[in-house]
């Protein structure tokens, strides 16, 4: 329950953050903050001072802020209402190995405090994960808000039922916690102790904390209210992708693609 509340708190806070660049100014209507000319002059001077030290970093942050504000929380809500979280149709066939791209590195935490770097692949060496068994197929289910957790399970549970007996698959249900408070080490450790763990070693429930903007950019993730599902091969490459809640047809394509990965030598 706390897991859902933590994710929901980020959802509630999002509109306030995304709309923080505007205020209502009497006689002027809605305008960019700050409206006071003296404040604007001070802000420009402040930015100019820091530009002298690291202009490139300032420009990157400006570009990021513009990118984040260009798509608001209500735009995500509107899209979800139109398509129910199905922002795109899942792949019907497997992505060829030559065209497949590697899943970005992602550090996750288990409820017992252990940490792990995903994806687990045969290319890893000299790391804590290099001694782990390399799955032939891994299913990564990403949830950025509580609303998408049920979507993730609509894929992970049928996948586990279909392939658990083979012992060469791994499922990771990843919850993203972007609250700065929950990202602080003492609070994070307490939070993890209260979270549920999986009883099945082939289905792991993990958490990742902090800013995930650059990670999302690499995967072209825009809407945070839906689920994102990735099927990876033993090299950590994305060979199939799905969105939202699973349909029977999409589950069939997922199972077919996973079977091909299990048959690869």
mmCIF file of C-alpha atoms in Angstrom:
data_model
loop_
_atom_site.group_PDB
_atom_site.id
_atom_site.type_symbol
_atom_site.label_atom_id
_atom_site.label_comp_id
_atom_site.label_asym_id
_atom_site.label_seq_id
_atom_site.Cartn_x
_atom_site.Cartn_y
_atom_site.Cartn_z
ATOM 1 C CA UNK A 1 0.000 0.000 0.000
ATOM 2 C CA UNK A 2 2.861 2.391 0.870
ATOM 3 C CA UNK A 3 4.401 1.567 -2.475
ATOM 4 C CA UNK A 4 1.268 2.816 -4.261
ATOM 5 C CA UNK A 5 1.037 5.910 -2.027
ATOM 6 C CA UNK A 6 4.644 6.844 -2.778
ATOM 7 C CA UNK A 7 4.084 6.612 -6.504
ATOM 8 C CA UNK A 8 0.772 8.453 -6.235
ATOM 9 C CA UNK A 9 2.433 11.318 -4.326
ATOM 10 C CA UNK A 10 4.715 11.917 -7.266
ATOM 11 C CA UNK A 11 1.655 11.997 -9.529
ATOM 12 C CA UNK A 12 -0.092 14.609 -7.386
ATOM 13 C CA UNK A 13 3.023 16.772 -7.167
ATOM 14 C CA UNK A 14 3.661 16.747 -10.897
ATOM 15 C CA UNK A 15 1.093 19.407 -11.932
ATOM 16 C CA UNK A 16 2.459 21.851 -9.382
ATOM 17 C CA UNK A 17 6.000 21.343 -10.588
ATOM 18 C CA UNK A 18 5.112 21.608 -14.253
ATOM 19 C CA UNK A 19 3.065 24.773 -13.767
ATOM 20 C CA UNK A 20 5.587 26.493 -11.499
ATOM 21 C CA UNK A 21 6.814 28.717 -14.323
ATOM 22 C CA UNK A 22 3.585 30.801 -14.378
ATOM 23 C CA UNK A 23 1.679 32.966 -11.909
ATOM 24 C CA UNK A 24 -1.438 35.083 -12.152
ATOM 25 C CA UNK A 25 -0.490 38.767 -12.197
ATOM 26 C CA UNK A 26 -3.275 41.317 -11.537
ATOM 27 C CA UNK A 27 -3.895 43.411 -14.643
ATOM 28 C CA UNK A 28 -1.661 41.172 -16.735
ATOM 29 C CA UNK A 29 -3.277 37.770 -16.583
ATOM 30 C CA UNK A 30 -1.123 34.688 -16.524
ATOM 31 C CA UNK A 31 2.523 35.400 -17.199
ATOM 32 C CA UNK A 32 5.970 33.966 -16.714
ATOM 33 C CA UNK A 33 7.397 34.056 -13.205
ATOM 34 C CA UNK A 34 8.726 36.380 -11.945
ATOM 35 C CA UNK A 35 6.562 39.275 -13.133
ATOM 36 C CA UNK A 36 8.499 41.970 -11.220
ATOM 37 C CA UNK A 37 11.007 43.705 -13.582
ATOM 38 C CA UNK A 38 13.528 44.010 -10.747
ATOM 39 C CA UNK A 39 13.244 40.302 -10.101
ATOM 40 C CA UNK A 40 13.698 39.607 -13.800
ATOM 41 C CA UNK A 41 16.854 41.728 -13.857
ATOM 42 C CA UNK A 42 18.198 39.942 -10.804
ATOM 43 C CA UNK A 43 17.410 36.542 -12.310
ATOM 44 C CA UNK A 44 19.171 37.413 -15.569
ATOM 45 C CA UNK A 45 22.211 38.635 -13.643
ATOM 46 C CA UNK A 46 22.224 35.477 -11.558
ATOM 47 C CA UNK A 47 22.088 33.250 -14.645
ATOM 48 C CA UNK A 48 24.759 35.322 -16.431
ATOM 49 C CA UNK A 49 27.070 34.929 -13.442
ATOM 50 C CA UNK A 50 26.754 31.164 -13.515
ATOM 51 C CA UNK A 51 27.025 31.025 -17.296
ATOM 52 C CA UNK A 52 30.549 32.353 -16.930
ATOM 53 C CA UNK A 53 31.418 29.242 -14.934
ATOM 54 C CA UNK A 54 29.558 26.588 -16.890
ATOM 55 C CA UNK A 55 27.504 27.890 -19.808
ATOM 56 C CA UNK A 56 27.047 24.435 -21.311
ATOM 57 C CA UNK A 57 25.460 23.043 -18.141
ATOM 58 C CA UNK A 58 23.112 26.015 -17.937
ATOM 59 C CA UNK A 59 22.006 25.504 -21.528
ATOM 60 C CA UNK A 60 21.392 21.812 -20.894
ATOM 61 C CA UNK A 61 19.263 22.596 -17.861
ATOM 62 C CA UNK A 62 17.309 25.182 -19.821
ATOM 63 C CA UNK A 63 16.684 22.668 -22.589
ATOM 64 C CA UNK A 64 15.609 20.090 -20.034
ATOM 65 C CA UNK A 65 13.225 22.498 -18.303
ATOM 66 C CA UNK A 66 11.695 23.460 -21.630
ATOM 67 C CA UNK A 67 11.322 19.799 -22.537
ATOM 68 C CA UNK A 68 9.672 18.901 -19.235
ATOM 69 C CA UNK A 69 7.275 21.855 -19.348
ATOM 70 C CA UNK A 70 6.316 21.240 -22.967
ATOM 71 C CA UNK A 71 4.298 18.218 -21.869
ATOM 72 C CA UNK A 72 2.153 18.715 -18.798
ATOM 73 C CA UNK A 73 0.462 16.291 -16.442
ATOM 74 C CA UNK A 74 -2.931 17.028 -17.952
ATOM 75 C CA UNK A 75 -1.615 16.138 -21.401
ATOM 76 C CA UNK A 76 -0.675 12.719 -20.010
ATOM 77 C CA UNK A 77 -4.126 12.354 -18.457
ATOM 78 C CA UNK A 78 -5.833 13.338 -21.711
ATOM 79 C CA UNK A 79 -3.818 10.790 -23.668
ATOM 80 C CA UNK A 80 -4.580 8.026 -21.173
ATOM 81 C CA UNK A 81 -8.299 8.772 -21.355
ATOM 82 C CA UNK A 82 -8.198 8.482 -25.125
ATOM 83 C CA UNK A 83 -6.247 5.248 -25.416
ATOM 84 C CA UNK A 84 -6.388 3.665 -21.955
ATOM 85 C CA UNK A 85 -2.600 3.659 -21.719
ATOM 86 C CA UNK A 86 -2.112 1.959 -25.072
ATOM 87 C CA UNK A 87 0.058 4.734 -26.513
ATOM 88 C CA UNK A 88 1.317 2.354 -29.195
ATOM 89 C CA UNK A 89 0.740 -1.202 -30.347
ATOM 90 C CA UNK A 90 3.226 -3.812 -29.167
ATOM 91 C CA UNK A 91 5.654 -5.342 -31.630
ATOM 92 C CA UNK A 92 4.119 -8.234 -33.537
ATOM 93 C CA UNK A 93 7.462 -9.761 -34.463
ATOM 94 C CA UNK A 94 10.854 -9.877 -32.823
ATOM 95 C CA UNK A 95 13.271 -7.012 -33.464
ATOM 96 C CA UNK A 96 16.246 -8.363 -35.494
ATOM 97 C CA UNK A 97 19.450 -8.630 -33.481
ATOM 98 C CA UNK A 98 21.310 -6.263 -35.829
ATOM 99 C CA UNK A 99 18.671 -3.565 -35.328
ATOM 100 C CA UNK A 100 18.244 -4.086 -31.576
ATOM 101 C CA UNK A 101 19.639 -1.486 -29.164
ATOM 102 C CA UNK A 102 20.939 -2.141 -25.676
ATOM 103 C CA UNK A 103 18.702 -1.347 -22.724
ATOM 104 C CA UNK A 104 20.190 1.588 -20.738
ATOM 105 C CA UNK A 105 21.973 0.760 -17.492
ATOM 106 C CA UNK A 106 19.693 1.103 -14.484
ATOM 107 C CA UNK A 107 20.544 0.605 -10.820
ATOM 108 C CA UNK A 108 17.701 -0.880 -8.795
ATOM 109 C CA UNK A 109 17.145 -1.813 -5.163
ATOM 110 C CA UNK A 110 15.441 -4.824 -3.622
ATOM 111 C CA UNK A 111 13.224 -4.590 -0.551
ATOM 112 C CA UNK A 112 15.957 -6.258 1.527
ATOM 113 C CA UNK A 113 18.440 -3.491 0.656
ATOM 114 C CA UNK A 114 20.409 -5.305 -2.031
ATOM 115 C CA UNK A 115 21.194 -3.384 -5.203
ATOM 116 C CA UNK A 116 21.580 -4.561 -8.764
ATOM 117 C CA UNK A 117 22.464 -3.046 -12.109
ATOM 118 C CA UNK A 118 20.163 -3.923 -14.987
ATOM 119 C CA UNK A 119 20.197 -5.405 -17.518
ATOM 120 C CA UNK A 120 21.799 -8.708 -16.565
ATOM 121 C CA UNK A 121 23.684 -9.742 -19.683
ATOM 122 C CA UNK A 122 26.527 -11.949 -20.861
ATOM 123 C CA UNK A 123 28.554 -8.822 -21.706
ATOM 124 C CA UNK A 124 29.005 -7.931 -18.031
ATOM 125 C CA UNK A 125 32.287 -8.884 -16.437
ATOM 126 C CA UNK A 126 34.072 -7.890 -13.271
ATOM 127 C CA UNK A 127 30.854 -6.641 -11.646
ATOM 128 C CA UNK A 128 28.609 -7.852 -8.847
ATOM 129 C CA UNK A 129 26.118 -9.062 -11.444
ATOM 130 C CA UNK A 130 28.658 -10.990 -13.519
ATOM 131 C CA UNK A 131 28.262 -14.038 -11.250
ATOM 132 C CA UNK A 132 24.484 -14.167 -11.642
ATOM 133 C CA UNK A 133 22.915 -16.633 -14.089
ATOM 134 C CA UNK A 134 22.390 -14.993 -17.474
ATOM 135 C CA UNK A 135 18.751 -15.359 -18.555
ATOM 136 C CA UNK A 136 18.050 -16.099 -22.198
ATOM 137 C CA UNK A 137 15.071 -13.749 -22.003
ATOM 138 C CA UNK A 138 14.329 -10.974 -19.510
ATOM 139 C CA UNK A 139 11.056 -9.078 -19.181
ATOM 140 C CA UNK A 140 11.396 -5.584 -17.714
ATOM 141 C CA UNK A 141 8.136 -3.900 -16.680
ATOM 142 C CA UNK A 142 8.541 -0.189 -15.880
ATOM 143 C CA UNK A 143 6.052 1.739 -13.711
ATOM 144 C CA UNK A 144 6.470 5.457 -13.074
ATOM 145 C CA UNK A 145 3.157 5.907 -11.261
ATOM 146 C CA UNK A 146 0.868 3.658 -9.214
ATOM 147 C CA UNK A 147 -1.682 3.684 -12.029
ATOM 148 C CA UNK A 148 0.585 1.544 -14.205
ATOM 149 C CA UNK A 149 1.420 -1.228 -11.716
ATOM 150 C CA UNK A 150 -1.610 -3.301 -12.697
ATOM 151 C CA UNK A 151 -0.639 -2.805 -16.339
ATOM 152 C CA UNK A 152 2.794 -4.263 -15.645
ATOM 153 C CA UNK A 153 1.297 -7.304 -13.932
ATOM 154 C CA UNK A 154 -0.946 -7.976 -16.936
ATOM 155 C CA UNK A 155 2.265 -8.850 -18.788
ATOM 156 C CA UNK A 156 4.514 -10.290 -16.088
ATOM 157 C CA UNK A 157 2.137 -12.857 -14.583
ATOM 158 C CA UNK A 158 1.171 -14.578 -17.883
ATOM 159 C CA UNK A 159 4.842 -14.492 -18.921
ATOM 160 C CA UNK A 160 5.872 -16.196 -15.690
ATOM 161 C CA UNK A 161 3.130 -18.808 -16.022
ATOM 162 C CA UNK A 162 4.257 -19.629 -19.553
ATOM 163 C CA UNK A 163 8.016 -19.903 -19.031
ATOM 164 C CA UNK A 164 8.816 -20.378 -15.329
ATOM 165 C CA UNK A 165 9.257 -24.136 -15.726
ATOM 166 C CA UNK A 166 12.091 -23.592 -18.213
ATOM 167 C CA UNK A 167 14.204 -21.723 -15.681
ATOM 168 C CA UNK A 168 15.932 -19.494 -18.252
ATOM 169 C CA UNK A 169 13.833 -16.352 -17.919
ATOM 170 C CA UNK A 170 13.801 -13.434 -15.501
ATOM 171 C CA UNK A 171 11.183 -10.787 -14.759
ATOM 172 C CA UNK A 172 11.852 -7.409 -13.152
ATOM 173 C CA UNK A 173 8.954 -5.166 -12.175
ATOM 174 C CA UNK A 174 10.619 -1.780 -11.686
ATOM 175 C CA UNK A 175 8.944 1.063 -9.786
ATOM 176 C CA UNK A 176 10.456 4.536 -10.246
ATOM 177 C CA UNK A 177 10.453 6.721 -7.112
ATOM 178 C CA UNK A 178 11.318 10.325 -7.995
ATOM 179 C CA UNK A 179 10.418 11.913 -4.651
ATOM 180 C CA UNK A 180 13.490 13.715 -3.280
ATOM 181 C CA UNK A 181 12.453 12.849 0.274
ATOM 182 C CA UNK A 182 12.167 9.119 -0.389
ATOM 183 C CA UNK A 183 15.493 9.249 -2.233
ATOM 184 C CA UNK A 184 17.367 10.309 0.918
ATOM 185 C CA UNK A 185 19.340 7.342 2.242
ATOM 186 C CA UNK A 186 17.723 7.016 5.719
ATOM 187 C CA UNK A 187 14.188 7.431 4.368
ATOM 188 C CA UNK A 188 14.897 5.197 1.385
ATOM 189 C CA UNK A 189 16.152 2.383 3.608
ATOM 190 C CA UNK A 190 13.040 2.601 5.790
ATOM 191 C CA UNK A 191 10.826 2.721 2.706
ATOM 192 C CA UNK A 192 12.426 -0.431 1.286
ATOM 193 C CA UNK A 193 11.914 -2.332 4.541
ATOM 194 C CA UNK A 194 8.185 -1.684 4.292
ATOM 195 C CA UNK A 195 7.890 -2.743 0.669
ATOM 196 C CA UNK A 196 6.709 -6.138 -0.483
ATOM 197 C CA UNK A 197 9.124 -8.633 -1.935
ATOM 198 C CA UNK A 198 8.551 -11.406 -4.426
ATOM 199 C CA UNK A 199 8.424 -15.023 -3.321
ATOM 200 C CA UNK A 200 9.377 -16.199 -6.803
ATOM 201 C CA UNK A 201 13.090 -15.833 -7.700
ATOM 202 C CA UNK A 202 12.157 -15.486 -11.366
ATOM 203 C CA UNK A 203 9.885 -12.504 -10.693
ATOM 204 C CA UNK A 204 11.682 -9.709 -8.869
ATOM 205 C CA UNK A 205 10.026 -6.527 -7.582
ATOM 206 C CA UNK A 206 12.594 -3.733 -7.464
ATOM 207 C CA UNK A 207 12.754 0.035 -6.987
ATOM 208 C CA UNK A 208 14.900 2.815 -8.398
ATOM 209 C CA UNK A 209 15.220 6.236 -6.787
ATOM 210 C CA UNK A 210 15.986 9.772 -7.886
ATOM 211 C CA UNK A 211 15.969 11.636 -11.175
ATOM 212 C CA UNK A 212 15.237 9.470 -14.213
ATOM 213 C CA UNK A 213 14.988 12.143 -16.917
ATOM 214 C CA UNK A 214 18.004 11.031 -18.954
ATOM 215 C CA UNK A 215 17.013 7.375 -18.647
ATOM 216 C CA UNK A 216 13.557 8.188 -20.028
ATOM 217 C CA UNK A 217 15.049 10.192 -22.884
ATOM 218 C CA UNK A 218 17.089 7.190 -24.011
ATOM 219 C CA UNK A 219 13.938 5.077 -24.229
ATOM 220 C CA UNK A 220 11.727 7.888 -25.627
ATOM 221 C CA UNK A 221 9.358 7.646 -22.655
ATOM 222 C CA UNK A 222 6.971 10.613 -22.462
ATOM 223 C CA UNK A 223 3.766 9.595 -20.710
ATOM 224 C CA UNK A 224 4.451 8.579 -17.105
ATOM 225 C CA UNK A 225 0.960 7.265 -16.433
ATOM 226 C CA UNK A 226 1.231 4.106 -18.516
ATOM 227 C CA UNK A 227 3.407 1.008 -18.321
ATOM 228 C CA UNK A 228 6.403 0.217 -20.518
ATOM 229 C CA UNK A 229 7.357 -3.395 -21.175
ATOM 230 C CA UNK A 230 10.658 -4.550 -22.688
ATOM 231 C CA UNK A 231 11.802 -8.033 -23.671
ATOM 232 C CA UNK A 232 15.596 -8.345 -23.604
ATOM 233 C CA UNK A 233 17.914 -11.019 -24.958
ATOM 234 C CA UNK A 234 20.969 -12.432 -23.185
ATOM 235 C CA UNK A 235 23.059 -9.474 -24.395
ATOM 236 C CA UNK A 236 20.683 -6.962 -22.816
ATOM 237 C CA UNK A 237 19.281 -5.792 -26.149
ATOM 238 C CA UNK A 238 15.634 -4.774 -26.627
ATOM 239 C CA UNK A 239 13.990 -7.361 -28.891
ATOM 240 C CA UNK A 240 10.322 -6.514 -28.247
ATOM 241 C CA UNK A 241 8.313 -3.714 -26.627
ATOM 242 C CA UNK A 242 4.758 -3.275 -25.327
ATOM 243 C CA UNK A 243 2.713 -0.562 -23.640
ATOM 244 C CA UNK A 244 -0.161 -0.243 -21.183
ATOM 245 C CA UNK A 245 -2.269 -3.303 -20.367
ATOM 246 C CA UNK A 246 -1.736 -6.506 -22.294
ATOM 247 C CA UNK A 247 -4.238 -7.782 -24.832
ATOM 248 C CA UNK A 248 -4.495 -11.450 -25.712
ATOM 249 C CA UNK A 249 -3.038 -10.817 -29.162
ATOM 250 C CA UNK A 250 -0.099 -8.891 -27.717
ATOM 251 C CA UNK A 251 0.565 -11.617 -25.157
ATOM 252 C CA UNK A 252 0.711 -14.126 -28.000
ATOM 253 C CA UNK A 253 3.332 -12.035 -29.804
ATOM 254 C CA UNK A 254 5.330 -11.655 -26.575
ATOM 255 C CA UNK A 255 5.314 -15.412 -25.945
ATOM 256 C CA UNK A 256 6.312 -16.095 -29.540
ATOM 257 C CA UNK A 257 9.238 -13.669 -29.406
ATOM 258 C CA UNK A 258 10.375 -15.009 -26.027
ATOM 259 C CA UNK A 259 10.306 -18.557 -27.391
ATOM 260 C CA UNK A 260 12.598 -17.473 -30.220
ATOM 261 C CA UNK A 261 15.064 -16.016 -27.712
ATOM 262 C CA UNK A 262 15.020 -19.215 -25.675
ATOM 263 C CA UNK A 263 15.845 -21.168 -28.825
ATOM 264 C CA UNK A 264 18.772 -18.925 -29.797
ATOM 265 C CA UNK A 265 22.205 -20.424 -29.377
#
